[in-house]
Amino acid sequence: MYKRTPSSVCTFTNSPMHNPQAILFDLDGTLADTAPDLAAAINAMRVRRSLAPVHYLSLRPFASAGARGLLAAGFNITPEDANYESMRIEFLNQYECAMAVHSRLFEHVTTLLHGLNALSLTWGIVTNKATRFTKPLISLLDLQEARCVISGDTTPHAKPHPAPLLEGARRLGIRSEHCWYIGDDLRDIQAAEAAGMTSIAAAWGYCGATEPKQWKADAIIDSPLELLELIRAKHLQVIPS
């Protein structure tokens, strides 16, 4: 798992970051720490097969990669394997049975969201998680104030395709170039760029195997409070030093 040394906000583009009119978030690894329950589903499958559980820290970096990433980490299988589809279905059913046992919002996310509300900034969620998981999880994590929730099956394409982000902007009635998208995976940054949105890498999330500085995001943020500080500065038309 990649972990960045805390520092000031870093920008990596010469293009100006637009003053945001809306903030869109990824869910897993950005707003919510869902890795414990995702990892538990993999380990339940392993125990069922008389295999030793995989250490949580070995599974955590793959939490944003969904079933494909977690099955690869837990069983070393890929979609090309003959039994992949049956194991994918088993994993999703296992996860659905217990998907909010240990999952929580990341520290300071509630403060961040309250800060956005205080600025009268609209915010929403765009995730690759299927609606069958997203809808109950939004309620269980008390994220119902989101003005839009776009799931992985809301549009014909999932991230890194820009369609889900563009649908989020459409539902909010805000042009995509005036939206910021925050996520903890390379696919999030690619989707934001393709949608014409400002891209923010959430370095407090899972981040996978690559360093966020390689993603060419418009900014890398170490914590939700740091993100709120940047949003406030831009909202007030003050560029942080």
PDB file of C-alpha atoms in Angstrom:
ATOM      1  CA  MET A   1       0.000   0.000   0.000  1.00  0.00           C
ATOM      2  CA  TYR A   2       1.252   3.431  -0.913  1.00  0.00           C
ATOM      3  CA  LYS A   3       1.513   5.941   1.919  1.00  0.00           C
ATOM      4  CA  ARG A   4       2.621   9.498   1.291  1.00  0.00           C
ATOM      5  CA  THR A   5       4.563  11.533   3.830  1.00  0.00           C
ATOM      6  CA  PRO A   6       2.236  14.320   5.039  1.00  0.00           C
ATOM      7  CA  SER A   7       3.013  17.619   3.399  1.00  0.00           C
ATOM      8  CA  SER A   8       1.320  20.647   1.960  1.00  0.00           C
ATOM      9  CA  VAL A   9      -1.128  20.443  -0.930  1.00  0.00           C
ATOM     10  CA  CYS A  10       0.662  19.512  -4.147  1.00  0.00           C
ATOM     11  CA  THR A  11      -0.509  20.469  -7.630  1.00  0.00           C
ATOM     12  CA  PHE A  12       0.931  18.866 -10.702  1.00  0.00           C
ATOM     13  CA  THR A  13      -0.577  20.743 -13.615  1.00  0.00           C
ATOM     14  CA  ASN A  14      -0.038  24.102 -15.153  1.00  0.00           C
ATOM     15  CA  SER A  15      -3.738  24.400 -15.975  1.00  0.00           C
ATOM     16  CA  PRO A  16      -5.780  26.450 -13.518  1.00  0.00           C
ATOM     17  CA  MET A  17      -8.094  24.636 -11.123  1.00  0.00           C
ATOM     18  CA  HIS A  18     -11.590  26.004 -11.599  1.00  0.00           C
ATOM     19  CA  ASN A  19     -13.476  27.381  -8.646  1.00  0.00           C
ATOM     20  CA  PRO A  20     -15.698  24.374  -7.810  1.00  0.00           C
ATOM     21  CA  GLN A  21     -19.470  24.547  -8.052  1.00  0.00           C
ATOM     22  CA  ALA A  22     -19.864  20.891  -7.090  1.00  0.00           C
ATOM     23  CA  ILE A  23     -17.724  18.196  -5.494  1.00  0.00           C
ATOM     24  CA  LEU A  24     -18.083  14.570  -6.546  1.00  0.00           C
ATOM     25  CA  PHE A  25     -16.537  11.772  -4.498  1.00  0.00           C
ATOM     26  CA  ASP A  26     -15.591   8.180  -5.015  1.00  0.00           C
ATOM     27  CA  LEU A  27     -16.982   6.027  -2.184  1.00  0.00           C
ATOM     28  CA  ASP A  28     -14.667   3.139  -1.216  1.00  0.00           C
ATOM     29  CA  GLY A  29     -11.315   4.454  -0.043  1.00  0.00           C
ATOM     30  CA  THR A  30     -12.334   8.108  -0.358  1.00  0.00           C
ATOM     31  CA  LEU A  31     -15.377   8.783   1.802  1.00  0.00           C
ATOM     32  CA  ALA A  32     -15.628   5.401   3.462  1.00  0.00           C
ATOM     33  CA  ASP A  33     -13.150   2.875   4.812  1.00  0.00           C
ATOM     34  CA  THR A  34     -14.929  -0.237   3.539  1.00  0.00           C
ATOM     35  CA  ALA A  35     -11.828  -2.423   3.246  1.00  0.00           C
ATOM     36  CA  PRO A  36     -12.374  -4.326   6.533  1.00  0.00           C
ATOM     37  CA  ASP A  37     -15.680  -5.792   5.352  1.00  0.00           C
ATOM     38  CA  LEU A  38     -14.416  -6.439   1.823  1.00  0.00           C
ATOM     39  CA  ALA A  39     -11.382  -8.247   3.212  1.00  0.00           C
ATOM     40  CA  ALA A  40     -13.599 -10.201   5.598  1.00  0.00           C
ATOM     41  CA  ALA A  41     -15.631 -11.491   2.646  1.00  0.00           C
ATOM     42  CA  ILE A  42     -12.471 -12.783   0.948  1.00  0.00           C
ATOM     43  CA  ASN A  43     -11.256 -14.449   4.123  1.00  0.00           C
ATOM     44  CA  ALA A  44     -14.640 -16.065   4.743  1.00  0.00           C
ATOM     45  CA  MET A  45     -14.272 -17.668   1.322  1.00  0.00           C
ATOM     46  CA  ARG A  46     -10.774 -18.836   2.182  1.00  0.00           C
ATOM     47  CA  VAL A  47     -11.858 -20.350   5.499  1.00  0.00           C
ATOM     48  CA  ARG A  48     -14.663 -22.137   3.660  1.00  0.00           C
ATOM     49  CA  ARG A  49     -11.939 -23.777   1.570  1.00  0.00           C
ATOM     50  CA  SER A  50      -9.814 -24.640   4.614  1.00  0.00           C
ATOM     51  CA  LEU A  51      -7.275 -21.949   3.696  1.00  0.00           C
ATOM     52  CA  ALA A  52      -5.633 -19.612   6.176  1.00  0.00           C
ATOM     53  CA  PRO A  53      -6.948 -16.030   6.156  1.00  0.00           C
ATOM     54  CA  VAL A  54      -4.892 -13.422   4.310  1.00  0.00           C
ATOM     55  CA  HIS A  55      -3.566 -10.618   6.507  1.00  0.00           C
ATOM     56  CA  TYR A  56      -5.821  -7.579   6.257  1.00  0.00           C
ATOM     57  CA  LEU A  57      -2.971  -5.252   5.279  1.00  0.00           C
ATOM     58  CA  SER A  58      -2.258  -7.439   2.244  1.00  0.00           C
ATOM     59  CA  LEU A  59      -5.859  -7.076   1.033  1.00  0.00           C
ATOM     60  CA  ARG A  60      -6.501  -3.425   1.926  1.00  0.00           C
ATOM     61  CA  PRO A  61      -4.715  -1.823  -1.072  1.00  0.00           C
ATOM     62  CA  PHE A  62      -7.033  -3.723  -3.431  1.00  0.00           C
ATOM     63  CA  ALA A  63     -10.297  -2.612  -1.844  1.00  0.00           C
ATOM     64  CA  SER A  64     -10.905   0.070  -4.486  1.00  0.00           C
ATOM     65  CA  ALA A  65     -10.375  -2.483  -7.275  1.00  0.00           C
ATOM     66  CA  GLY A  66     -13.547  -4.395  -6.425  1.00  0.00           C
ATOM     67  CA  ALA A  67     -14.060  -8.125  -6.853  1.00  0.00           C
ATOM     68  CA  ARG A  68     -11.401  -8.420  -9.533  1.00  0.00           C
ATOM     69  CA  GLY A  69      -8.651  -6.902  -7.396  1.00  0.00           C
ATOM     70  CA  LEU A  70      -9.632  -8.654  -4.184  1.00  0.00           C
ATOM     71  CA  LEU A  71     -10.012 -12.083  -5.783  1.00  0.00           C
ATOM     72  CA  ALA A  72      -6.601 -11.654  -7.365  1.00  0.00           C
ATOM     73  CA  ALA A  73      -5.105 -10.731  -3.998  1.00  0.00           C
ATOM     74  CA  GLY A  74      -6.942 -13.441  -2.078  1.00  0.00           C
ATOM     75  CA  PHE A  75      -6.856 -16.315  -4.540  1.00  0.00           C
ATOM     76  CA  ASN A  76      -4.453 -15.307  -7.304  1.00  0.00           C
ATOM     77  CA  ILE A  77      -7.139 -15.698  -9.961  1.00  0.00           C
ATOM     78  CA  THR A  78      -8.131 -13.451 -12.860  1.00  0.00           C
ATOM     79  CA  PRO A  79     -11.249 -13.151 -15.046  1.00  0.00           C
ATOM     80  CA  GLU A  80      -9.569 -15.528 -17.487  1.00  0.00           C
ATOM     81  CA  ASP A  81      -9.741 -18.401 -14.984  1.00  0.00           C
ATOM     82  CA  ALA A  82     -12.556 -20.903 -15.515  1.00  0.00           C
ATOM     83  CA  ASN A  83     -13.924 -20.577 -11.961  1.00  0.00           C
ATOM     84  CA  TYR A  84     -13.571 -16.795 -11.733  1.00  0.00           C
ATOM     85  CA  GLU A  85     -17.230 -15.949 -12.381  1.00  0.00           C
ATOM     86  CA  SER A  86     -18.583 -18.381  -9.795  1.00  0.00           C
ATOM     87  CA  MET A  87     -16.093 -17.040  -7.224  1.00  0.00           C
ATOM     88  CA  ARG A  88     -16.991 -13.465  -8.093  1.00  0.00           C
ATOM     89  CA  ILE A  89     -20.661 -14.204  -7.445  1.00  0.00           C
ATOM     90  CA  GLU A  90     -19.783 -15.971  -4.188  1.00  0.00           C
ATOM     91  CA  PHE A  91     -17.678 -13.002  -3.076  1.00  0.00           C
ATOM     92  CA  LEU A  92     -20.416 -10.464  -3.843  1.00  0.00           C
ATOM     93  CA  ASN A  93     -23.042 -12.521  -2.025  1.00  0.00           C
ATOM     94  CA  GLN A  94     -20.740 -12.954   0.961  1.00  0.00           C
ATOM     95  CA  TYR A  95     -20.015  -9.221   1.067  1.00  0.00           C
ATOM     96  CA  GLU A  96     -23.692  -8.302   0.755  1.00  0.00           C
ATOM     97  CA  CYS A  97     -24.456 -10.301   3.905  1.00  0.00           C
ATOM     98  CA  ALA A  98     -22.087  -8.201   6.044  1.00  0.00           C
ATOM     99  CA  MET A  99     -21.027  -5.020   4.283  1.00  0.00           C
ATOM    100  CA  ALA A 100     -21.305  -2.520   7.120  1.00  0.00           C
ATOM    101  CA  VAL A 101     -20.000  -4.435  10.132  1.00  0.00           C
ATOM    102  CA  HIS A 102     -16.683  -2.585  10.362  1.00  0.00           C
ATOM    103  CA  SER A 103     -17.001  -0.031   7.530  1.00  0.00           C
ATOM    104  CA  ARG A 104     -16.905   3.583   8.665  1.00  0.00           C
ATOM    105  CA  LEU A 105     -16.450   7.031   7.197  1.00  0.00           C
ATOM    106  CA  PHE A 106     -12.804   8.062   7.230  1.00  0.00           C
ATOM    107  CA  GLU A 107     -11.792  10.412  10.019  1.00  0.00           C
ATOM    108  CA  HIS A 108     -12.822  14.029   9.347  1.00  0.00           C
ATOM    109  CA  VAL A 109     -15.066  13.141   6.380  1.00  0.00           C
ATOM    110  CA  THR A 110     -18.121  14.294   8.333  1.00  0.00           C
ATOM    111  CA  THR A 111     -16.383  17.625   9.029  1.00  0.00           C
ATOM    112  CA  LEU A 112     -15.543  17.908   5.326  1.00  0.00           C
ATOM    113  CA  LEU A 113     -19.138  17.326   4.264  1.00  0.00           C
ATOM    114  CA  HIS A 114     -20.465  19.777   6.853  1.00  0.00           C
ATOM    115  CA  GLY A 115     -17.947  22.296   5.533  1.00  0.00           C
ATOM    116  CA  LEU A 116     -19.233  21.843   1.984  1.00  0.00           C
ATOM    117  CA  ASN A 117     -22.786  22.361   3.181  1.00  0.00           C
ATOM    118  CA  ALA A 118     -21.694  25.541   4.982  1.00  0.00           C
ATOM    119  CA  LEU A 119     -20.252  26.797   1.692  1.00  0.00           C
ATOM    120  CA  SER A 120     -23.518  25.878  -0.067  1.00  0.00           C
ATOM    121  CA  LEU A 121     -21.512  23.578  -2.320  1.00  0.00           C
ATOM    122  CA  THR A 122     -23.391  20.679  -3.846  1.00  0.00           C
ATOM    123  CA  TRP A 123     -21.775  17.271  -3.434  1.00  0.00           C
ATOM    124  CA  GLY A 124     -22.465  13.790  -4.706  1.00  0.00           C
ATOM    125  CA  ILE A 125     -21.034  10.304  -5.026  1.00  0.00           C
ATOM    126  CA  VAL A 126     -19.813   8.449  -8.120  1.00  0.00           C
ATOM    127  CA  THR A 127     -18.688   4.895  -7.434  1.00  0.00           C
ATOM    128  CA  ASN A 128     -18.059   1.697  -9.362  1.00  0.00           C
ATOM    129  CA  LYS A 129     -19.927  -0.202  -6.635  1.00  0.00           C
ATOM    130  CA  ALA A 130     -23.159  -1.748  -7.946  1.00  0.00           C
ATOM    131  CA  THR A 131     -26.476  -0.244  -6.836  1.00  0.00           C
ATOM    132  CA  ARG A 132     -27.351  -3.341  -4.769  1.00  0.00           C
ATOM    133  CA  PHE A 133     -24.440  -2.446  -2.476  1.00  0.00           C
ATOM    134  CA  THR A 134     -24.343   1.326  -2.845  1.00  0.00           C
ATOM    135  CA  LYS A 135     -27.939   2.036  -1.885  1.00  0.00           C
ATOM    136  CA  PRO A 136     -27.937   0.316   1.532  1.00  0.00           C
ATOM    137  CA  LEU A 137     -24.384   1.426   2.309  1.00  0.00           C
ATOM    138  CA  ILE A 138     -25.247   5.092   1.713  1.00  0.00           C
ATOM    139  CA  SER A 139     -27.986   4.758   4.322  1.00  0.00           C
ATOM    140  CA  LEU A 140     -25.874   2.760   6.778  1.00  0.00           C
ATOM    141  CA  LEU A 141     -23.047   5.314   6.597  1.00  0.00           C
ATOM    142  CA  ASP A 142     -25.431   8.290   6.866  1.00  0.00           C
ATOM    143  CA  LEU A 143     -24.540   9.777   3.483  1.00  0.00           C
ATOM    144  CA  GLN A 144     -28.115  10.466   2.399  1.00  0.00           C
ATOM    145  CA  GLU A 145     -27.397  14.189   1.952  1.00  0.00           C
ATOM    146  CA  ALA A 146     -25.551  13.374  -1.286  1.00  0.00           C
ATOM    147  CA  ARG A 147     -27.371  15.213  -4.071  1.00  0.00           C
ATOM    148  CA  CYS A 148     -26.654  12.414  -6.518  1.00  0.00           C
ATOM    149  CA  VAL A 149     -25.429   8.832  -6.208  1.00  0.00           C
ATOM    150  CA  ILE A 150     -24.078   7.236  -9.372  1.00  0.00           C
ATOM    151  CA  SER A 151     -23.319   3.533  -9.057  1.00  0.00           C
ATOM    152  CA  GLY A 152     -21.258   1.256 -11.242  1.00  0.00           C
ATOM    153  CA  ASP A 153     -24.361   0.072 -13.083  1.00  0.00           C
ATOM    154  CA  THR A 154     -26.112   3.446 -13.398  1.00  0.00           C
ATOM    155  CA  THR A 155     -24.600   4.036 -16.852  1.00  0.00           C
ATOM    156  CA  PRO A 156     -23.454   1.498 -19.464  1.00  0.00           C
ATOM    157  CA  HIS A 157     -19.828   2.185 -18.506  1.00  0.00           C
ATOM    158  CA  ALA A 158     -17.845   2.220 -15.258  1.00  0.00           C
ATOM    159  CA  LYS A 159     -14.799   4.310 -14.371  1.00  0.00           C
ATOM    160  CA  PRO A 160     -12.285   5.006 -15.887  1.00  0.00           C
ATOM    161  CA  HIS A 161     -14.875   5.812 -18.560  1.00  0.00           C
ATOM    162  CA  PRO A 162     -16.151   9.374 -18.004  1.00  0.00           C
ATOM    163  CA  ALA A 163     -19.846   8.432 -18.400  1.00  0.00           C
ATOM    164  CA  PRO A 164     -20.597   8.015 -14.660  1.00  0.00           C
ATOM    165  CA  LEU A 165     -18.987  11.353 -13.790  1.00  0.00           C
ATOM    166  CA  LEU A 166     -20.784  13.121 -16.626  1.00  0.00           C
ATOM    167  CA  GLU A 167     -24.064  11.624 -15.447  1.00  0.00           C
ATOM    168  CA  GLY A 168     -23.362  12.940 -11.958  1.00  0.00           C
ATOM    169  CA  ALA A 169     -22.748  16.440 -13.308  1.00  0.00           C
ATOM    170  CA  ARG A 170     -25.905  16.199 -15.432  1.00  0.00           C
ATOM    171  CA  ARG A 171     -28.031  15.258 -12.445  1.00  0.00           C
ATOM    172  CA  LEU A 172     -26.591  18.146 -10.449  1.00  0.00           C
ATOM    173  CA  GLY A 173     -27.223  20.533 -13.340  1.00  0.00           C
ATOM    174  CA  ILE A 174     -23.593  21.713 -13.294  1.00  0.00           C
ATOM    175  CA  ARG A 175     -21.148  21.706 -16.183  1.00  0.00           C
ATOM    176  CA  SER A 176     -18.444  19.107 -15.777  1.00  0.00           C
ATOM    177  CA  GLU A 177     -15.595  21.615 -15.922  1.00  0.00           C
ATOM    178  CA  HIS A 178     -16.985  23.223 -12.762  1.00  0.00           C
ATOM    179  CA  CYS A 179     -16.910  19.932 -10.840  1.00  0.00           C
ATOM    180  CA  TRP A 180     -14.081  18.471  -8.819  1.00  0.00           C
ATOM    181  CA  TYR A 181     -13.795  14.713  -8.543  1.00  0.00           C
ATOM    182  CA  ILE A 182     -11.954  13.130  -5.624  1.00  0.00           C
ATOM    183  CA  GLY A 183     -10.828   9.503  -5.625  1.00  0.00           C
ATOM    184  CA  ASP A 184      -8.140   7.151  -4.358  1.00  0.00           C
ATOM    185  CA  ASP A 185      -7.521   5.109  -7.515  1.00  0.00           C
ATOM    186  CA  LEU A 186      -5.864   5.789 -10.866  1.00  0.00           C
ATOM    187  CA  ARG A 187      -9.190   5.059 -12.570  1.00  0.00           C
ATOM    188  CA  ASP A 188     -10.750   7.969 -10.679  1.00  0.00           C
ATOM    189  CA  ILE A 189      -8.180  10.402 -11.992  1.00  0.00           C
ATOM    190  CA  GLN A 190      -8.467   9.046 -15.538  1.00  0.00           C
ATOM    191  CA  ALA A 191     -12.244   9.353 -15.428  1.00  0.00           C
ATOM    192  CA  ALA A 192     -12.081  12.919 -14.105  1.00  0.00           C
ATOM    193  CA  GLU A 193      -9.628  13.949 -16.808  1.00  0.00           C
ATOM    194  CA  ALA A 194     -11.783  12.372 -19.520  1.00  0.00           C
ATOM    195  CA  ALA A 195     -14.853  14.165 -18.132  1.00  0.00           C
ATOM    196  CA  GLY A 196     -13.077  17.535 -18.051  1.00  0.00           C
ATOM    197  CA  MET A 197     -13.242  17.757 -14.261  1.00  0.00           C
ATOM    198  CA  THR A 198     -10.565  18.844 -11.812  1.00  0.00           C
ATOM    199  CA  SER A 199      -9.011  15.644 -10.451  1.00  0.00           C
ATOM    200  CA  ILE A 200      -7.968  15.241  -6.827  1.00  0.00           C
ATOM    201  CA  ALA A 201      -6.115  12.173  -5.544  1.00  0.00           C
ATOM    202  CA  ALA A 202      -7.177  11.133  -2.032  1.00  0.00           C
ATOM    203  CA  ALA A 203      -3.878   9.921  -0.572  1.00  0.00           C
ATOM    204  CA  TRP A 204      -5.599   8.847   2.667  1.00  0.00           C
ATOM    205  CA  GLY A 205      -7.311   6.056   0.732  1.00  0.00           C
ATOM    206  CA  TYR A 206      -6.198   2.682  -0.605  1.00  0.00           C
ATOM    207  CA  CYS A 207      -4.309   3.907  -3.693  1.00  0.00           C
ATOM    208  CA  GLY A 208      -3.412   0.421  -4.967  1.00  0.00           C
ATOM    209  CA  ALA A 209       0.124  -0.428  -5.962  1.00  0.00           C
ATOM    210  CA  THR A 210       1.126   2.821  -7.692  1.00  0.00           C
ATOM    211  CA  GLU A 211       2.041   6.175  -6.222  1.00  0.00           C
ATOM    212  CA  PRO A 212      -0.596   8.901  -6.684  1.00  0.00           C
ATOM    213  CA  LYS A 213       2.121  11.253  -7.943  1.00  0.00           C
ATOM    214  CA  GLN A 214       2.279   9.045 -11.053  1.00  0.00           C
ATOM    215  CA  TRP A 215      -1.400   9.602 -11.813  1.00  0.00           C
ATOM    216  CA  LYS A 216      -1.008  13.225 -12.969  1.00  0.00           C
ATOM    217  CA  ALA A 217      -3.899  14.430 -10.836  1.00  0.00           C
ATOM    218  CA  ASP A 218      -4.442  18.159 -10.483  1.00  0.00           C
ATOM    219  CA  ALA A 219      -3.708  17.808  -6.763  1.00  0.00           C
ATOM    220  CA  ILE A 220      -2.850  15.221  -4.148  1.00  0.00           C
ATOM    221  CA  ILE A 221      -4.475  15.691  -0.756  1.00  0.00           C
ATOM    222  CA  ASP A 222      -3.376  13.934   2.433  1.00  0.00           C
ATOM    223  CA  SER A 223      -6.556  14.265   4.476  1.00  0.00           C
ATOM    224  CA  PRO A 224     -10.219  15.333   4.208  1.00  0.00           C
ATOM    225  CA  LEU A 225      -9.446  18.450   6.236  1.00  0.00           C
ATOM    226  CA  GLU A 226      -6.699  19.394   3.789  1.00  0.00           C
ATOM    227  CA  LEU A 227      -9.194  18.979   0.991  1.00  0.00           C
ATOM    228  CA  LEU A 228     -11.677  21.229   2.777  1.00  0.00           C
ATOM    229  CA  GLU A 229      -8.951  23.852   3.204  1.00  0.00           C
ATOM    230  CA  LEU A 230      -8.204  23.787  -0.520  1.00  0.00           C
ATOM    231  CA  ILE A 231     -11.889  23.973  -1.450  1.00  0.00           C
ATOM    232  CA  ARG A 232     -12.448  26.905   0.887  1.00  0.00           C
ATOM    233  CA  ALA A 233      -9.439  28.710  -0.557  1.00  0.00           C
ATOM    234  CA  LYS A 234     -10.614  28.217  -4.126  1.00  0.00           C
ATOM    235  CA  HIS A 235     -14.184  29.065  -3.210  1.00  0.00           C
ATOM    236  CA  LEU A 236     -12.931  32.343  -1.805  1.00  0.00           C
ATOM    237  CA  GLN A 237     -10.696  32.811  -4.845  1.00  0.00           C
ATOM    238  CA  VAL A 238      -7.547  32.605  -2.690  1.00  0.00           C
ATOM    239  CA  ILE A 239      -4.761  30.417  -4.088  1.00  0.00           C
ATOM    240  CA  PRO A 240      -2.941  28.554  -1.296  1.00  0.00           C
ATOM    241  CA  SER A 241       0.790  29.123  -1.101  1.00  0.00           C
TER     242      SER A 241
END
